Amino acid sequence: MEREASELNPLREGLRLERTPEPSVMVIFGASGDLTRRKLIPALYNLARERLIPPGFSVVGFARRDIGTERFRAAMLDGTNQFSRSRPVQPSIWETFAQGMYYLQSDFADADGYRRLGQLLDQIDRERGTVGRRIFYLATPPSTYSEIIRQLGASGLAHPTQANAWSRIIIEKPIGRDLVSAIELNRQVAEVFTEDQVYRIDHYLGKETVQNILVFRFANGIFEPIWNRRYVDHVQITVSESIGLEGRGRYYDETGALRDMVQNHLMQLLSLVAMEPPVAFDANAVRGEKVKVLQAIRPIQHADVARYAVRGQYGPGSVGAESVPGYRDEPGVSPNSSRETFVAMKLFVDNWRWADTPFYLRTGKRLPRRVSEIAIQFKRAPHLLFRQSAGELEPNVLVLRIQPNEGIALRAGAKIPGPTIRIRSINMDFLYGLSFGVEQPEAYERLLLDCMLGDSTLFTRSDEVEAAWRLLMPILETWEEDPATDFPNYAAGTWGPDAAHALIEEDGRRWRRL
Ligand code: BG6
């Protein structure tokens, strides 16, 4: 038998996942939308290609558009050919995968659609051995969530009737658009599903490098002793994007960076970096520790918002060599929009580990580069032995690079070769690509697989979502009541408004140059 090149690669040793879920059906509501063809189907195809899901696994696309199964399959093949990390699609694998793909046209509010869905699922159970194991995926606009959840409850689909059957629901962000609506959505979900059936997805948690934050911290003995206020001067979390709105102008103009990125992705990164060691690597223990971090963050009072949070909006400029329009000229955006495309914040986690250690966060669109990283900036050495080189000494920094160039770097001072003591900072670098010689799976692959396996560790719990909203509400309210008068306040292709620099510089620190 021919062996795959990857099997011959010694760097891949020990990398095979030993977890294969039982066959199930994933019903994707809103399957004719972008998320399905760009992310979900390519992720499922790659799982099938790597034989991580069983042949009986099936997909039902449920959406309003009248396209039928054949056209749905063709559109999904097209999407996978464009967006899959492994391309081109291998016809024989696709053929087998697509045989388990169905389409059902219905309005989300039509009870008959759910009755027909029930019949189709029964048929799939008989033909493909899925035995009542169902995942309902909400890939629709959030305004439809309540109705779909209600219909799933009323039709009985939310609750399995046979032995060994289960049903789970995956909910895409945003979970609400503020604290009140998030609590209301969580309440509606809880009327139909129990919390252990609910998988709120934050795709950052599926990224290998984000999961590695936990492994790095808790599988090694040398980092925890210094992971605290005694040794850490401050932490910088940056999620910068060079892209603009990519056709999502209408959504973004109602949302903004605080809701789109900070409430979920940045808060998740902060929780993972700051959390205490959980008692076990399971859903309750890990999420319990994360939520404690969010609860320990010092609340920002309305009157103090300007001291702790900065907003920005990009004007025209150039990113790389390309000239790009300002935010207000993007399709779907109101020409005098006061929506923020950039946020910088300073937060304090008021507990024994972190008291008085600032966490600086920044994120934005149309910044010079796509970089996501967490930098743990250590305090200076307590005694300056090399006085003549004092000016050249930088404090140590540990950088967890989430993307691109995934890896970890430790910056330390080293002697420049020569007859005098001169010091320069050097990097000790670990690169995923080099060390493991393997392509990283997409975040959605890991998360969809975990849901099939019933593991919700990498999904957010209702109390986490609400704690993050609670923290941000004073900022949201203040900004909404008092629209910015200086927008646009940064040119596309720059690192955000001046006030973002002032936020950190007034503490005698600087944003890292990326
Ligand atoms: C999404 C946001 O959640 O994350 C987008 O809605 C953003 O606006 C994206 O572009 C960034 O994800 P990634 O994986 O490219 O860093």
XYZ file of C-alpha atoms and ligand atoms in Angstrom:
530
model
C 0.000 0.000 0.000
C 1.237 3.464 -0.836
C 2.073 5.487 2.253
C 1.229 9.147 2.576
C 4.242 11.448 2.536
C 3.140 12.756 5.911
C 3.414 9.283 7.434
C 7.069 9.164 6.445
C 7.812 12.518 8.040
C 9.405 11.888 11.442
C 8.314 15.329 12.654
C 4.721 14.140 12.459
C 5.286 11.315 14.882
C 2.656 11.297 17.598
C 0.463 13.776 15.753
C -2.338 11.415 14.725
C -5.544 12.138 16.502
C -7.058 9.053 18.012
C -10.552 10.419 18.326
C -13.183 9.565 15.752
C -16.743 10.557 16.491
C -19.760 8.413 15.725
C -21.710 9.293 12.561
C -23.975 12.301 13.020
C -25.874 14.838 10.915
C -25.111 18.537 10.932
C -28.058 20.729 9.987
C -26.771 24.121 8.880
C -29.363 26.886 9.080
C -28.488 29.635 6.631
C -26.497 27.200 4.491
C -26.653 29.392 1.394
C -24.614 32.089 3.168
C -20.922 32.861 3.096
C -19.864 31.124 6.303
C -20.986 27.733 5.005
C -19.033 27.818 1.762
C -15.990 29.643 3.104
C -15.498 27.913 6.440
C -17.878 25.145 7.441
C -17.925 22.894 4.387
C -14.167 23.263 3.700
C -13.524 22.348 7.362
C -15.788 19.301 7.157
C -14.220 18.250 3.863
C -10.743 18.409 5.421
C -11.914 16.356 8.385
C -13.264 13.779 5.929
C -10.027 13.897 3.926
C -8.012 13.189 7.045
C -10.457 10.436 8.003
C -11.288 12.133 11.275
C -15.020 11.848 10.673
C -16.753 8.619 9.702
C -18.206 8.012 6.213
C -21.805 8.163 7.522
C -21.422 11.788 8.606
C -24.026 13.898 6.785
C -24.923 17.552 6.225
C -28.323 19.106 5.681
C -28.338 22.658 4.346
C -31.482 24.458 5.522
C -32.092 27.878 3.985
C -34.651 30.090 2.310
C -33.190 30.076 -1.178
C -34.749 27.532 -3.525
C -31.716 25.737 -4.928
C -32.157 21.994 -4.393
C -29.602 19.380 -3.369
C -27.673 19.192 -6.653
C -27.052 22.926 -6.868
C -26.217 23.050 -3.181
C -23.572 20.356 -3.626
C -22.127 22.175 -6.637
C -21.956 25.481 -4.747
C -20.245 23.759 -1.821
C -17.695 22.137 -4.119
C -17.004 25.501 -5.644
C -16.554 27.073 -2.181
C -14.288 24.270 -1.030
C -12.160 24.601 -4.152
C -11.735 28.279 -3.360
C -11.323 28.270 0.402
C -10.102 24.875 1.571
C -6.590 24.806 3.017
C -5.892 21.743 0.871
C -6.522 22.328 -2.792
C -7.545 21.233 -5.323
C -10.319 19.122 -3.885
C -9.702 15.415 -4.451
C -12.636 14.180 -6.545
C -12.913 10.727 -4.999
C -12.982 12.081 -1.446
C -15.430 14.808 -2.401
C -17.746 12.318 -4.113
C -18.067 10.212 -0.966
C -18.414 13.270 1.262
C -21.016 14.931 -0.981
C -23.197 11.823 -1.066
C -24.130 12.684 2.500
C -25.095 16.255 1.641
C -28.748 17.328 1.387
C -30.626 20.581 0.995
C -33.972 21.602 2.399
C -35.646 24.834 1.366
C -37.765 26.520 4.005
C -38.472 29.746 5.750
C -36.992 29.732 9.264
C -40.407 30.539 10.744
C -42.343 27.840 8.873
C -43.287 24.946 11.166
C -43.797 22.719 8.140
C -40.109 23.157 7.229
C -39.138 21.619 10.575
C -41.599 18.767 10.070
C -39.980 18.050 6.703
C -36.565 18.366 8.328
C -37.594 15.722 10.877
C -38.606 13.364 8.064
C -35.362 13.939 6.191
C -33.328 13.312 9.353
C -35.193 10.042 9.962
C -34.427 8.990 6.397
C -30.729 9.837 6.843
C -30.693 7.902 10.123
C -31.950 4.827 8.279
C -29.729 5.161 5.236
C -26.478 6.390 6.793
C -26.504 5.084 10.343
C -26.605 8.446 12.119
C -29.080 7.131 14.728
C -30.580 10.398 15.921
C -27.254 12.193 16.512
C -27.841 15.776 15.419
C -26.002 19.059 15.443
C -27.961 22.199 14.637
C -25.707 24.994 13.425
C -26.999 28.571 13.444
C -25.156 30.219 10.563
C -27.956 32.740 10.037
C -28.247 36.446 10.870
C -28.643 36.729 14.671
C -32.119 38.233 14.240
C -33.370 34.743 13.286
C -31.817 32.853 16.231
C -34.822 33.079 18.574
C -37.246 31.817 15.967
C -35.104 28.849 14.927
C -34.492 27.864 18.553
C -38.198 28.094 19.282
C -39.073 25.972 16.249
C -36.486 23.349 17.184
C -38.132 23.126 20.578
C -41.706 23.048 19.261
C -40.953 20.403 16.611
C -39.327 18.112 19.174
C -36.053 18.074 17.208
C -34.120 19.549 20.135
C -34.641 16.407 22.169
C -33.557 12.983 21.006
C -35.945 10.127 21.555
C -33.814 7.054 20.837
C -31.120 5.494 22.983
C -27.560 6.740 22.209
C -28.979 9.689 20.302
C -28.171 13.298 21.127
C -28.779 16.749 19.782
C -26.535 19.776 20.134
C -26.712 23.332 18.940
C -23.826 25.485 17.724
C -24.398 29.221 17.921
C -22.231 31.630 15.985
C -21.229 34.938 17.436
C -22.426 37.575 18.071
C -24.281 36.294 21.119
C -26.449 39.378 21.533
C -25.362 42.930 20.808
C -25.213 44.005 24.443
C -25.690 42.538 27.910
C -29.485 42.651 27.898
C -29.867 40.945 24.527
C -27.207 38.338 25.392
C -29.028 37.440 28.612
C -32.287 37.247 26.690
C -30.791 34.987 24.013
C -29.220 32.738 26.660
C -32.609 32.550 28.335
C -34.362 31.564 25.109
C -31.737 28.923 24.426
C -32.101 27.565 27.969
C -35.849 27.179 27.507
C -35.215 24.617 24.791
C -31.720 23.202 25.386
C -29.722 22.327 28.487
C -26.356 24.114 28.779
C -24.431 20.931 27.953
C -26.206 20.803 24.575
C -25.075 24.326 23.702
C -21.846 25.141 21.850
C -21.210 28.894 21.467
C -18.442 29.160 18.940
C -15.538 31.600 19.109
C -13.248 30.495 16.332
C -10.175 31.929 18.090
C -10.413 29.075 20.582
C -10.018 26.603 17.727
C -6.702 28.070 16.625
C -3.807 25.768 17.473
C -1.728 28.594 18.839
C -4.516 29.753 21.129
C -4.907 26.267 22.556
C -1.167 26.176 22.984
C -1.373 29.045 25.478
C -2.764 26.521 27.958
C -0.264 23.813 27.078
C 2.636 26.205 27.231
C 1.597 27.587 30.598
C 0.467 24.423 32.309
C 2.532 21.622 30.760
C 5.812 23.331 31.650
C 7.130 23.902 35.113
C 9.237 26.957 34.396
C 6.663 29.550 33.362
C 4.053 29.514 36.112
C 6.411 30.716 38.856
C 7.113 33.931 36.934
C 3.621 34.356 35.426
C 2.487 37.037 37.847
C 2.754 40.650 38.986
C 6.103 40.083 40.627
C 7.902 39.429 37.341
C 5.530 40.660 34.654
C 5.518 44.404 33.980
C 2.543 44.347 31.626
C 0.858 42.319 28.885
C 0.055 43.504 25.341
C -2.551 41.725 23.259
C -2.727 42.763 19.618
C -5.096 41.467 16.968
C -4.455 43.637 13.958
C -5.932 43.131 10.527
C -4.863 44.692 7.258
C -8.136 43.823 5.535
C -11.114 46.172 5.403
C -14.703 45.002 5.378
C -14.650 42.366 2.618
C -18.250 42.945 1.557
C -19.554 42.948 5.156
C -20.151 46.700 5.350
C -23.755 46.519 6.502
C -23.039 44.042 9.280
C -19.933 45.868 10.414
C -21.516 49.299 10.464
C -24.066 48.000 12.950
C -21.439 46.204 14.973
C -18.025 47.876 15.214
C -14.735 46.577 16.561
C -15.724 46.438 20.227
C -18.558 43.992 19.542
C -16.946 42.227 16.571
C -13.542 41.496 18.110
C -13.066 42.668 21.699
C -16.153 41.146 23.343
C -15.190 37.705 22.098
C -11.739 37.061 20.611
C -9.685 39.504 22.676
C -11.473 38.707 25.919
C -10.853 35.012 25.281
C -7.144 35.596 24.740
C -6.951 37.669 27.895
C -8.744 34.994 29.938
C -6.409 32.254 28.740
C -3.303 34.266 29.539
C -4.485 35.448 32.939
C -6.416 32.422 34.272
C -5.374 30.267 37.212
C -4.467 26.628 36.523
C -7.714 24.645 36.183
C -8.073 21.463 38.251
C -8.596 19.439 35.064
C -8.576 19.976 31.320
C -12.308 19.686 30.938
C -15.112 22.013 29.970
C -16.252 22.995 33.427
C -12.884 23.454 35.045
C -11.345 25.458 32.189
C -14.374 27.659 31.631
C -14.813 28.168 35.350
C -11.296 29.614 35.607
C -11.747 31.775 32.523
C -14.924 33.320 33.810
C -13.198 34.180 37.103
C -10.708 36.302 35.174
C -13.493 38.233 33.487
C -15.162 38.753 36.818
C -11.920 39.987 38.357
C -11.340 42.680 35.735
C -11.727 46.097 37.341
C -15.002 47.550 36.033
C -14.670 50.706 33.988
C -17.029 53.426 35.179
C -18.831 55.539 32.579
C -16.963 58.648 33.676
C -13.588 56.898 33.195
C -14.138 55.434 29.750
C -11.850 57.970 28.055
C -8.983 57.018 30.395
C -9.193 53.300 29.627
C -10.542 52.962 26.111
C -9.742 54.606 22.778
C -11.750 54.308 19.588
C -10.705 54.968 16.029
C -12.007 54.884 12.487
C -9.835 54.656 9.390
C -9.747 57.213 6.655
C -8.304 56.672 3.162
C -4.697 55.535 3.021
C -2.538 52.741 1.746
C -1.947 49.258 3.034
C 1.130 47.632 1.549
C 1.380 49.167 -1.874
C -2.350 49.435 -2.369
C -4.410 52.623 -1.972
C -7.603 51.909 -0.109
C -10.730 53.970 0.588
C -11.714 55.245 4.022
C -14.279 53.391 6.125
C -17.075 55.805 5.292
C -16.578 55.118 1.580
C -16.902 51.351 1.947
C -20.017 49.759 0.412
C -22.815 49.343 2.948
C -21.398 51.927 5.356
C -23.203 55.153 6.169
C -21.233 58.156 4.769
C -21.150 59.853 8.169
C -20.853 56.692 10.258
C -19.413 57.028 13.741
C -18.749 53.297 14.055
C -15.322 52.363 15.430
C -12.948 50.200 13.388
C -10.194 50.334 16.007
C -10.169 49.881 19.776
C -7.354 50.137 22.304
C -7.921 49.453 25.975
C -6.164 49.233 29.295
C -7.521 46.721 31.798
C -6.553 45.526 35.263
C -7.257 42.080 36.636
C -7.795 42.702 40.316
C -6.621 39.495 41.927
C -3.546 38.270 43.803
C -1.725 37.196 40.677
C -2.204 40.340 38.607
C -3.056 43.315 40.830
C -1.752 46.565 39.241
C -0.352 44.829 36.145
C -1.853 46.514 33.097
C -3.185 44.489 30.192
C -3.148 46.610 27.031
C -5.390 45.430 24.203
C -5.656 46.720 20.653
C -7.434 45.601 17.518
C -8.391 47.247 14.275
C -9.076 46.975 10.583
C -6.821 48.417 7.904
C -3.753 48.413 10.110
C -0.384 47.904 8.411
C -0.187 44.154 8.916
C -2.128 41.086 9.959
C -0.628 40.130 13.298
C -2.183 38.473 16.335
C 0.066 38.082 19.310
C 0.292 38.208 23.072
C 3.426 39.782 24.496
C 4.299 39.186 28.136
C 6.643 42.007 28.973
C 8.830 41.211 31.998
C 10.295 43.643 34.497
C 13.881 44.734 34.123
C 16.676 42.877 35.899
C 16.754 44.135 39.485
C 20.401 45.172 39.476
C 22.309 46.778 36.611
C 25.619 44.979 36.450
C 26.576 46.187 32.999
C 26.240 49.894 33.586
C 27.952 51.078 30.431
C 25.477 49.082 28.334
C 22.444 50.009 30.385
C 20.947 51.979 27.522
C 21.088 48.934 25.259
C 19.324 46.612 27.664
C 15.710 45.840 26.920
C 13.488 43.958 29.313
C 12.683 40.338 28.423
C 9.593 39.712 26.367
C 7.857 36.441 25.744
C 5.760 36.597 22.597
C 3.056 34.079 21.810
C 2.501 34.530 18.078
C -0.974 33.438 17.107
C -0.754 34.344 13.419
C 1.054 34.511 11.075
C 4.466 32.818 11.673
C 2.799 30.858 14.459
C 5.207 30.244 17.277
C 6.792 31.542 20.453
C 9.738 33.875 20.863
C 11.676 34.873 23.942
C 13.644 38.075 23.744
C 16.751 38.209 25.917
C 19.960 40.234 26.112
C 23.189 38.671 24.834
C 26.767 39.850 24.590
C 27.850 41.129 21.196
C 31.084 39.280 20.332
C 34.164 41.499 20.862
C 36.553 42.847 23.464
C 34.033 45.033 25.310
C 30.764 44.213 27.036
C 28.087 45.340 24.672
C 24.628 43.901 24.774
C 22.007 43.338 22.177
C 18.583 41.691 22.349
C 18.272 38.390 20.577
C 15.298 36.138 19.895
C 14.989 32.517 20.885
C 12.418 31.349 18.430
C 10.094 28.389 18.126
C 8.172 28.106 14.858
C 5.320 25.637 14.534
C 5.958 25.012 10.875
C 9.618 24.118 11.446
C 9.196 22.066 14.581
C 6.287 19.913 13.508
C 6.522 20.054 9.718
C 2.788 19.978 9.457
C 0.135 22.258 8.079
C -2.083 23.705 10.793
C -5.714 22.680 10.691
C -8.281 25.458 10.437
C -9.920 26.523 13.692
C -13.330 25.326 12.492
C -12.034 21.805 11.915
C -11.069 21.386 15.538
C -14.245 22.992 16.858
C -16.673 21.043 14.684
C -14.906 17.821 15.602
C -15.040 18.674 19.315
C -18.762 19.307 19.065
C -19.294 15.920 17.396
C -17.320 14.376 20.258
C -19.349 16.246 22.876
C -16.396 18.242 24.207
C -17.299 21.852 24.914
C -14.022 22.957 26.536
C -13.231 25.232 23.593
C -16.692 26.797 23.438
C -17.947 29.677 25.537
C -20.380 29.219 28.377
C -23.328 31.544 28.931
C -21.797 33.141 32.042
C -18.554 33.891 30.165
C -20.416 35.654 27.397
C -22.400 37.700 29.882
C -19.338 38.605 31.975
C -17.584 39.941 28.873
C -20.607 42.052 27.924
C -20.989 43.330 31.475
C -17.456 44.632 31.395
C -17.851 46.392 28.056
C -21.271 47.925 28.582
C -20.074 51.249 30.051
C -17.795 51.702 27.029
C -20.510 50.784 24.537
C -23.016 53.070 26.196
C -20.658 55.996 26.507
C -19.568 55.721 22.894
C -23.109 55.391 21.653
C -24.364 58.341 23.652
C -21.459 60.473 22.599
C -20.510 59.778 18.960
C -16.904 60.579 18.050
C -16.459 63.978 16.452
C -12.930 63.378 15.161
C -13.589 60.382 12.877
C -11.796 59.345 10.723
C -8.830 59.643 13.076
C -6.284 57.263 11.572
C -5.198 56.722 8.010
C -5.559 53.204 6.619
C -2.163 51.534 6.866
C -1.158 53.154 10.177
C -1.239 51.793 13.740
C -4.395 53.581 14.868
C -5.139 57.023 16.280
C -2.680 59.108 18.328
C -4.808 58.592 21.419
C -4.018 54.863 21.285
C -0.330 55.665 21.640
C -1.026 58.166 24.400
C -3.007 55.505 26.313
C 0.105 53.415 26.873
C 2.794 56.100 26.673
C 1.377 58.036 29.598
C 2.287 54.959 31.665
C 5.878 55.147 30.413
C 5.436 52.164 28.074
C 5.090 51.716 24.311
C 3.192 49.499 21.932
C 5.449 46.908 20.416
C 6.572 47.659 16.899
C 5.151 44.860 14.736
C -14.347 37.478 12.901
C -14.733 38.918 12.702
O -14.937 36.978 14.060
O -12.938 37.385 13.010
C -14.041 39.496 11.493
O -16.136 39.015 12.543
C -12.546 39.278 11.562
O -14.335 40.879 11.351
C -12.224 37.816 11.872
O -11.975 39.641 10.318
C -10.749 37.609 12.132
O -10.470 36.250 12.202
P -9.044 35.672 11.811
O -9.171 34.205 12.070
O -8.811 36.015 10.374
O -8.059 36.352 12.712
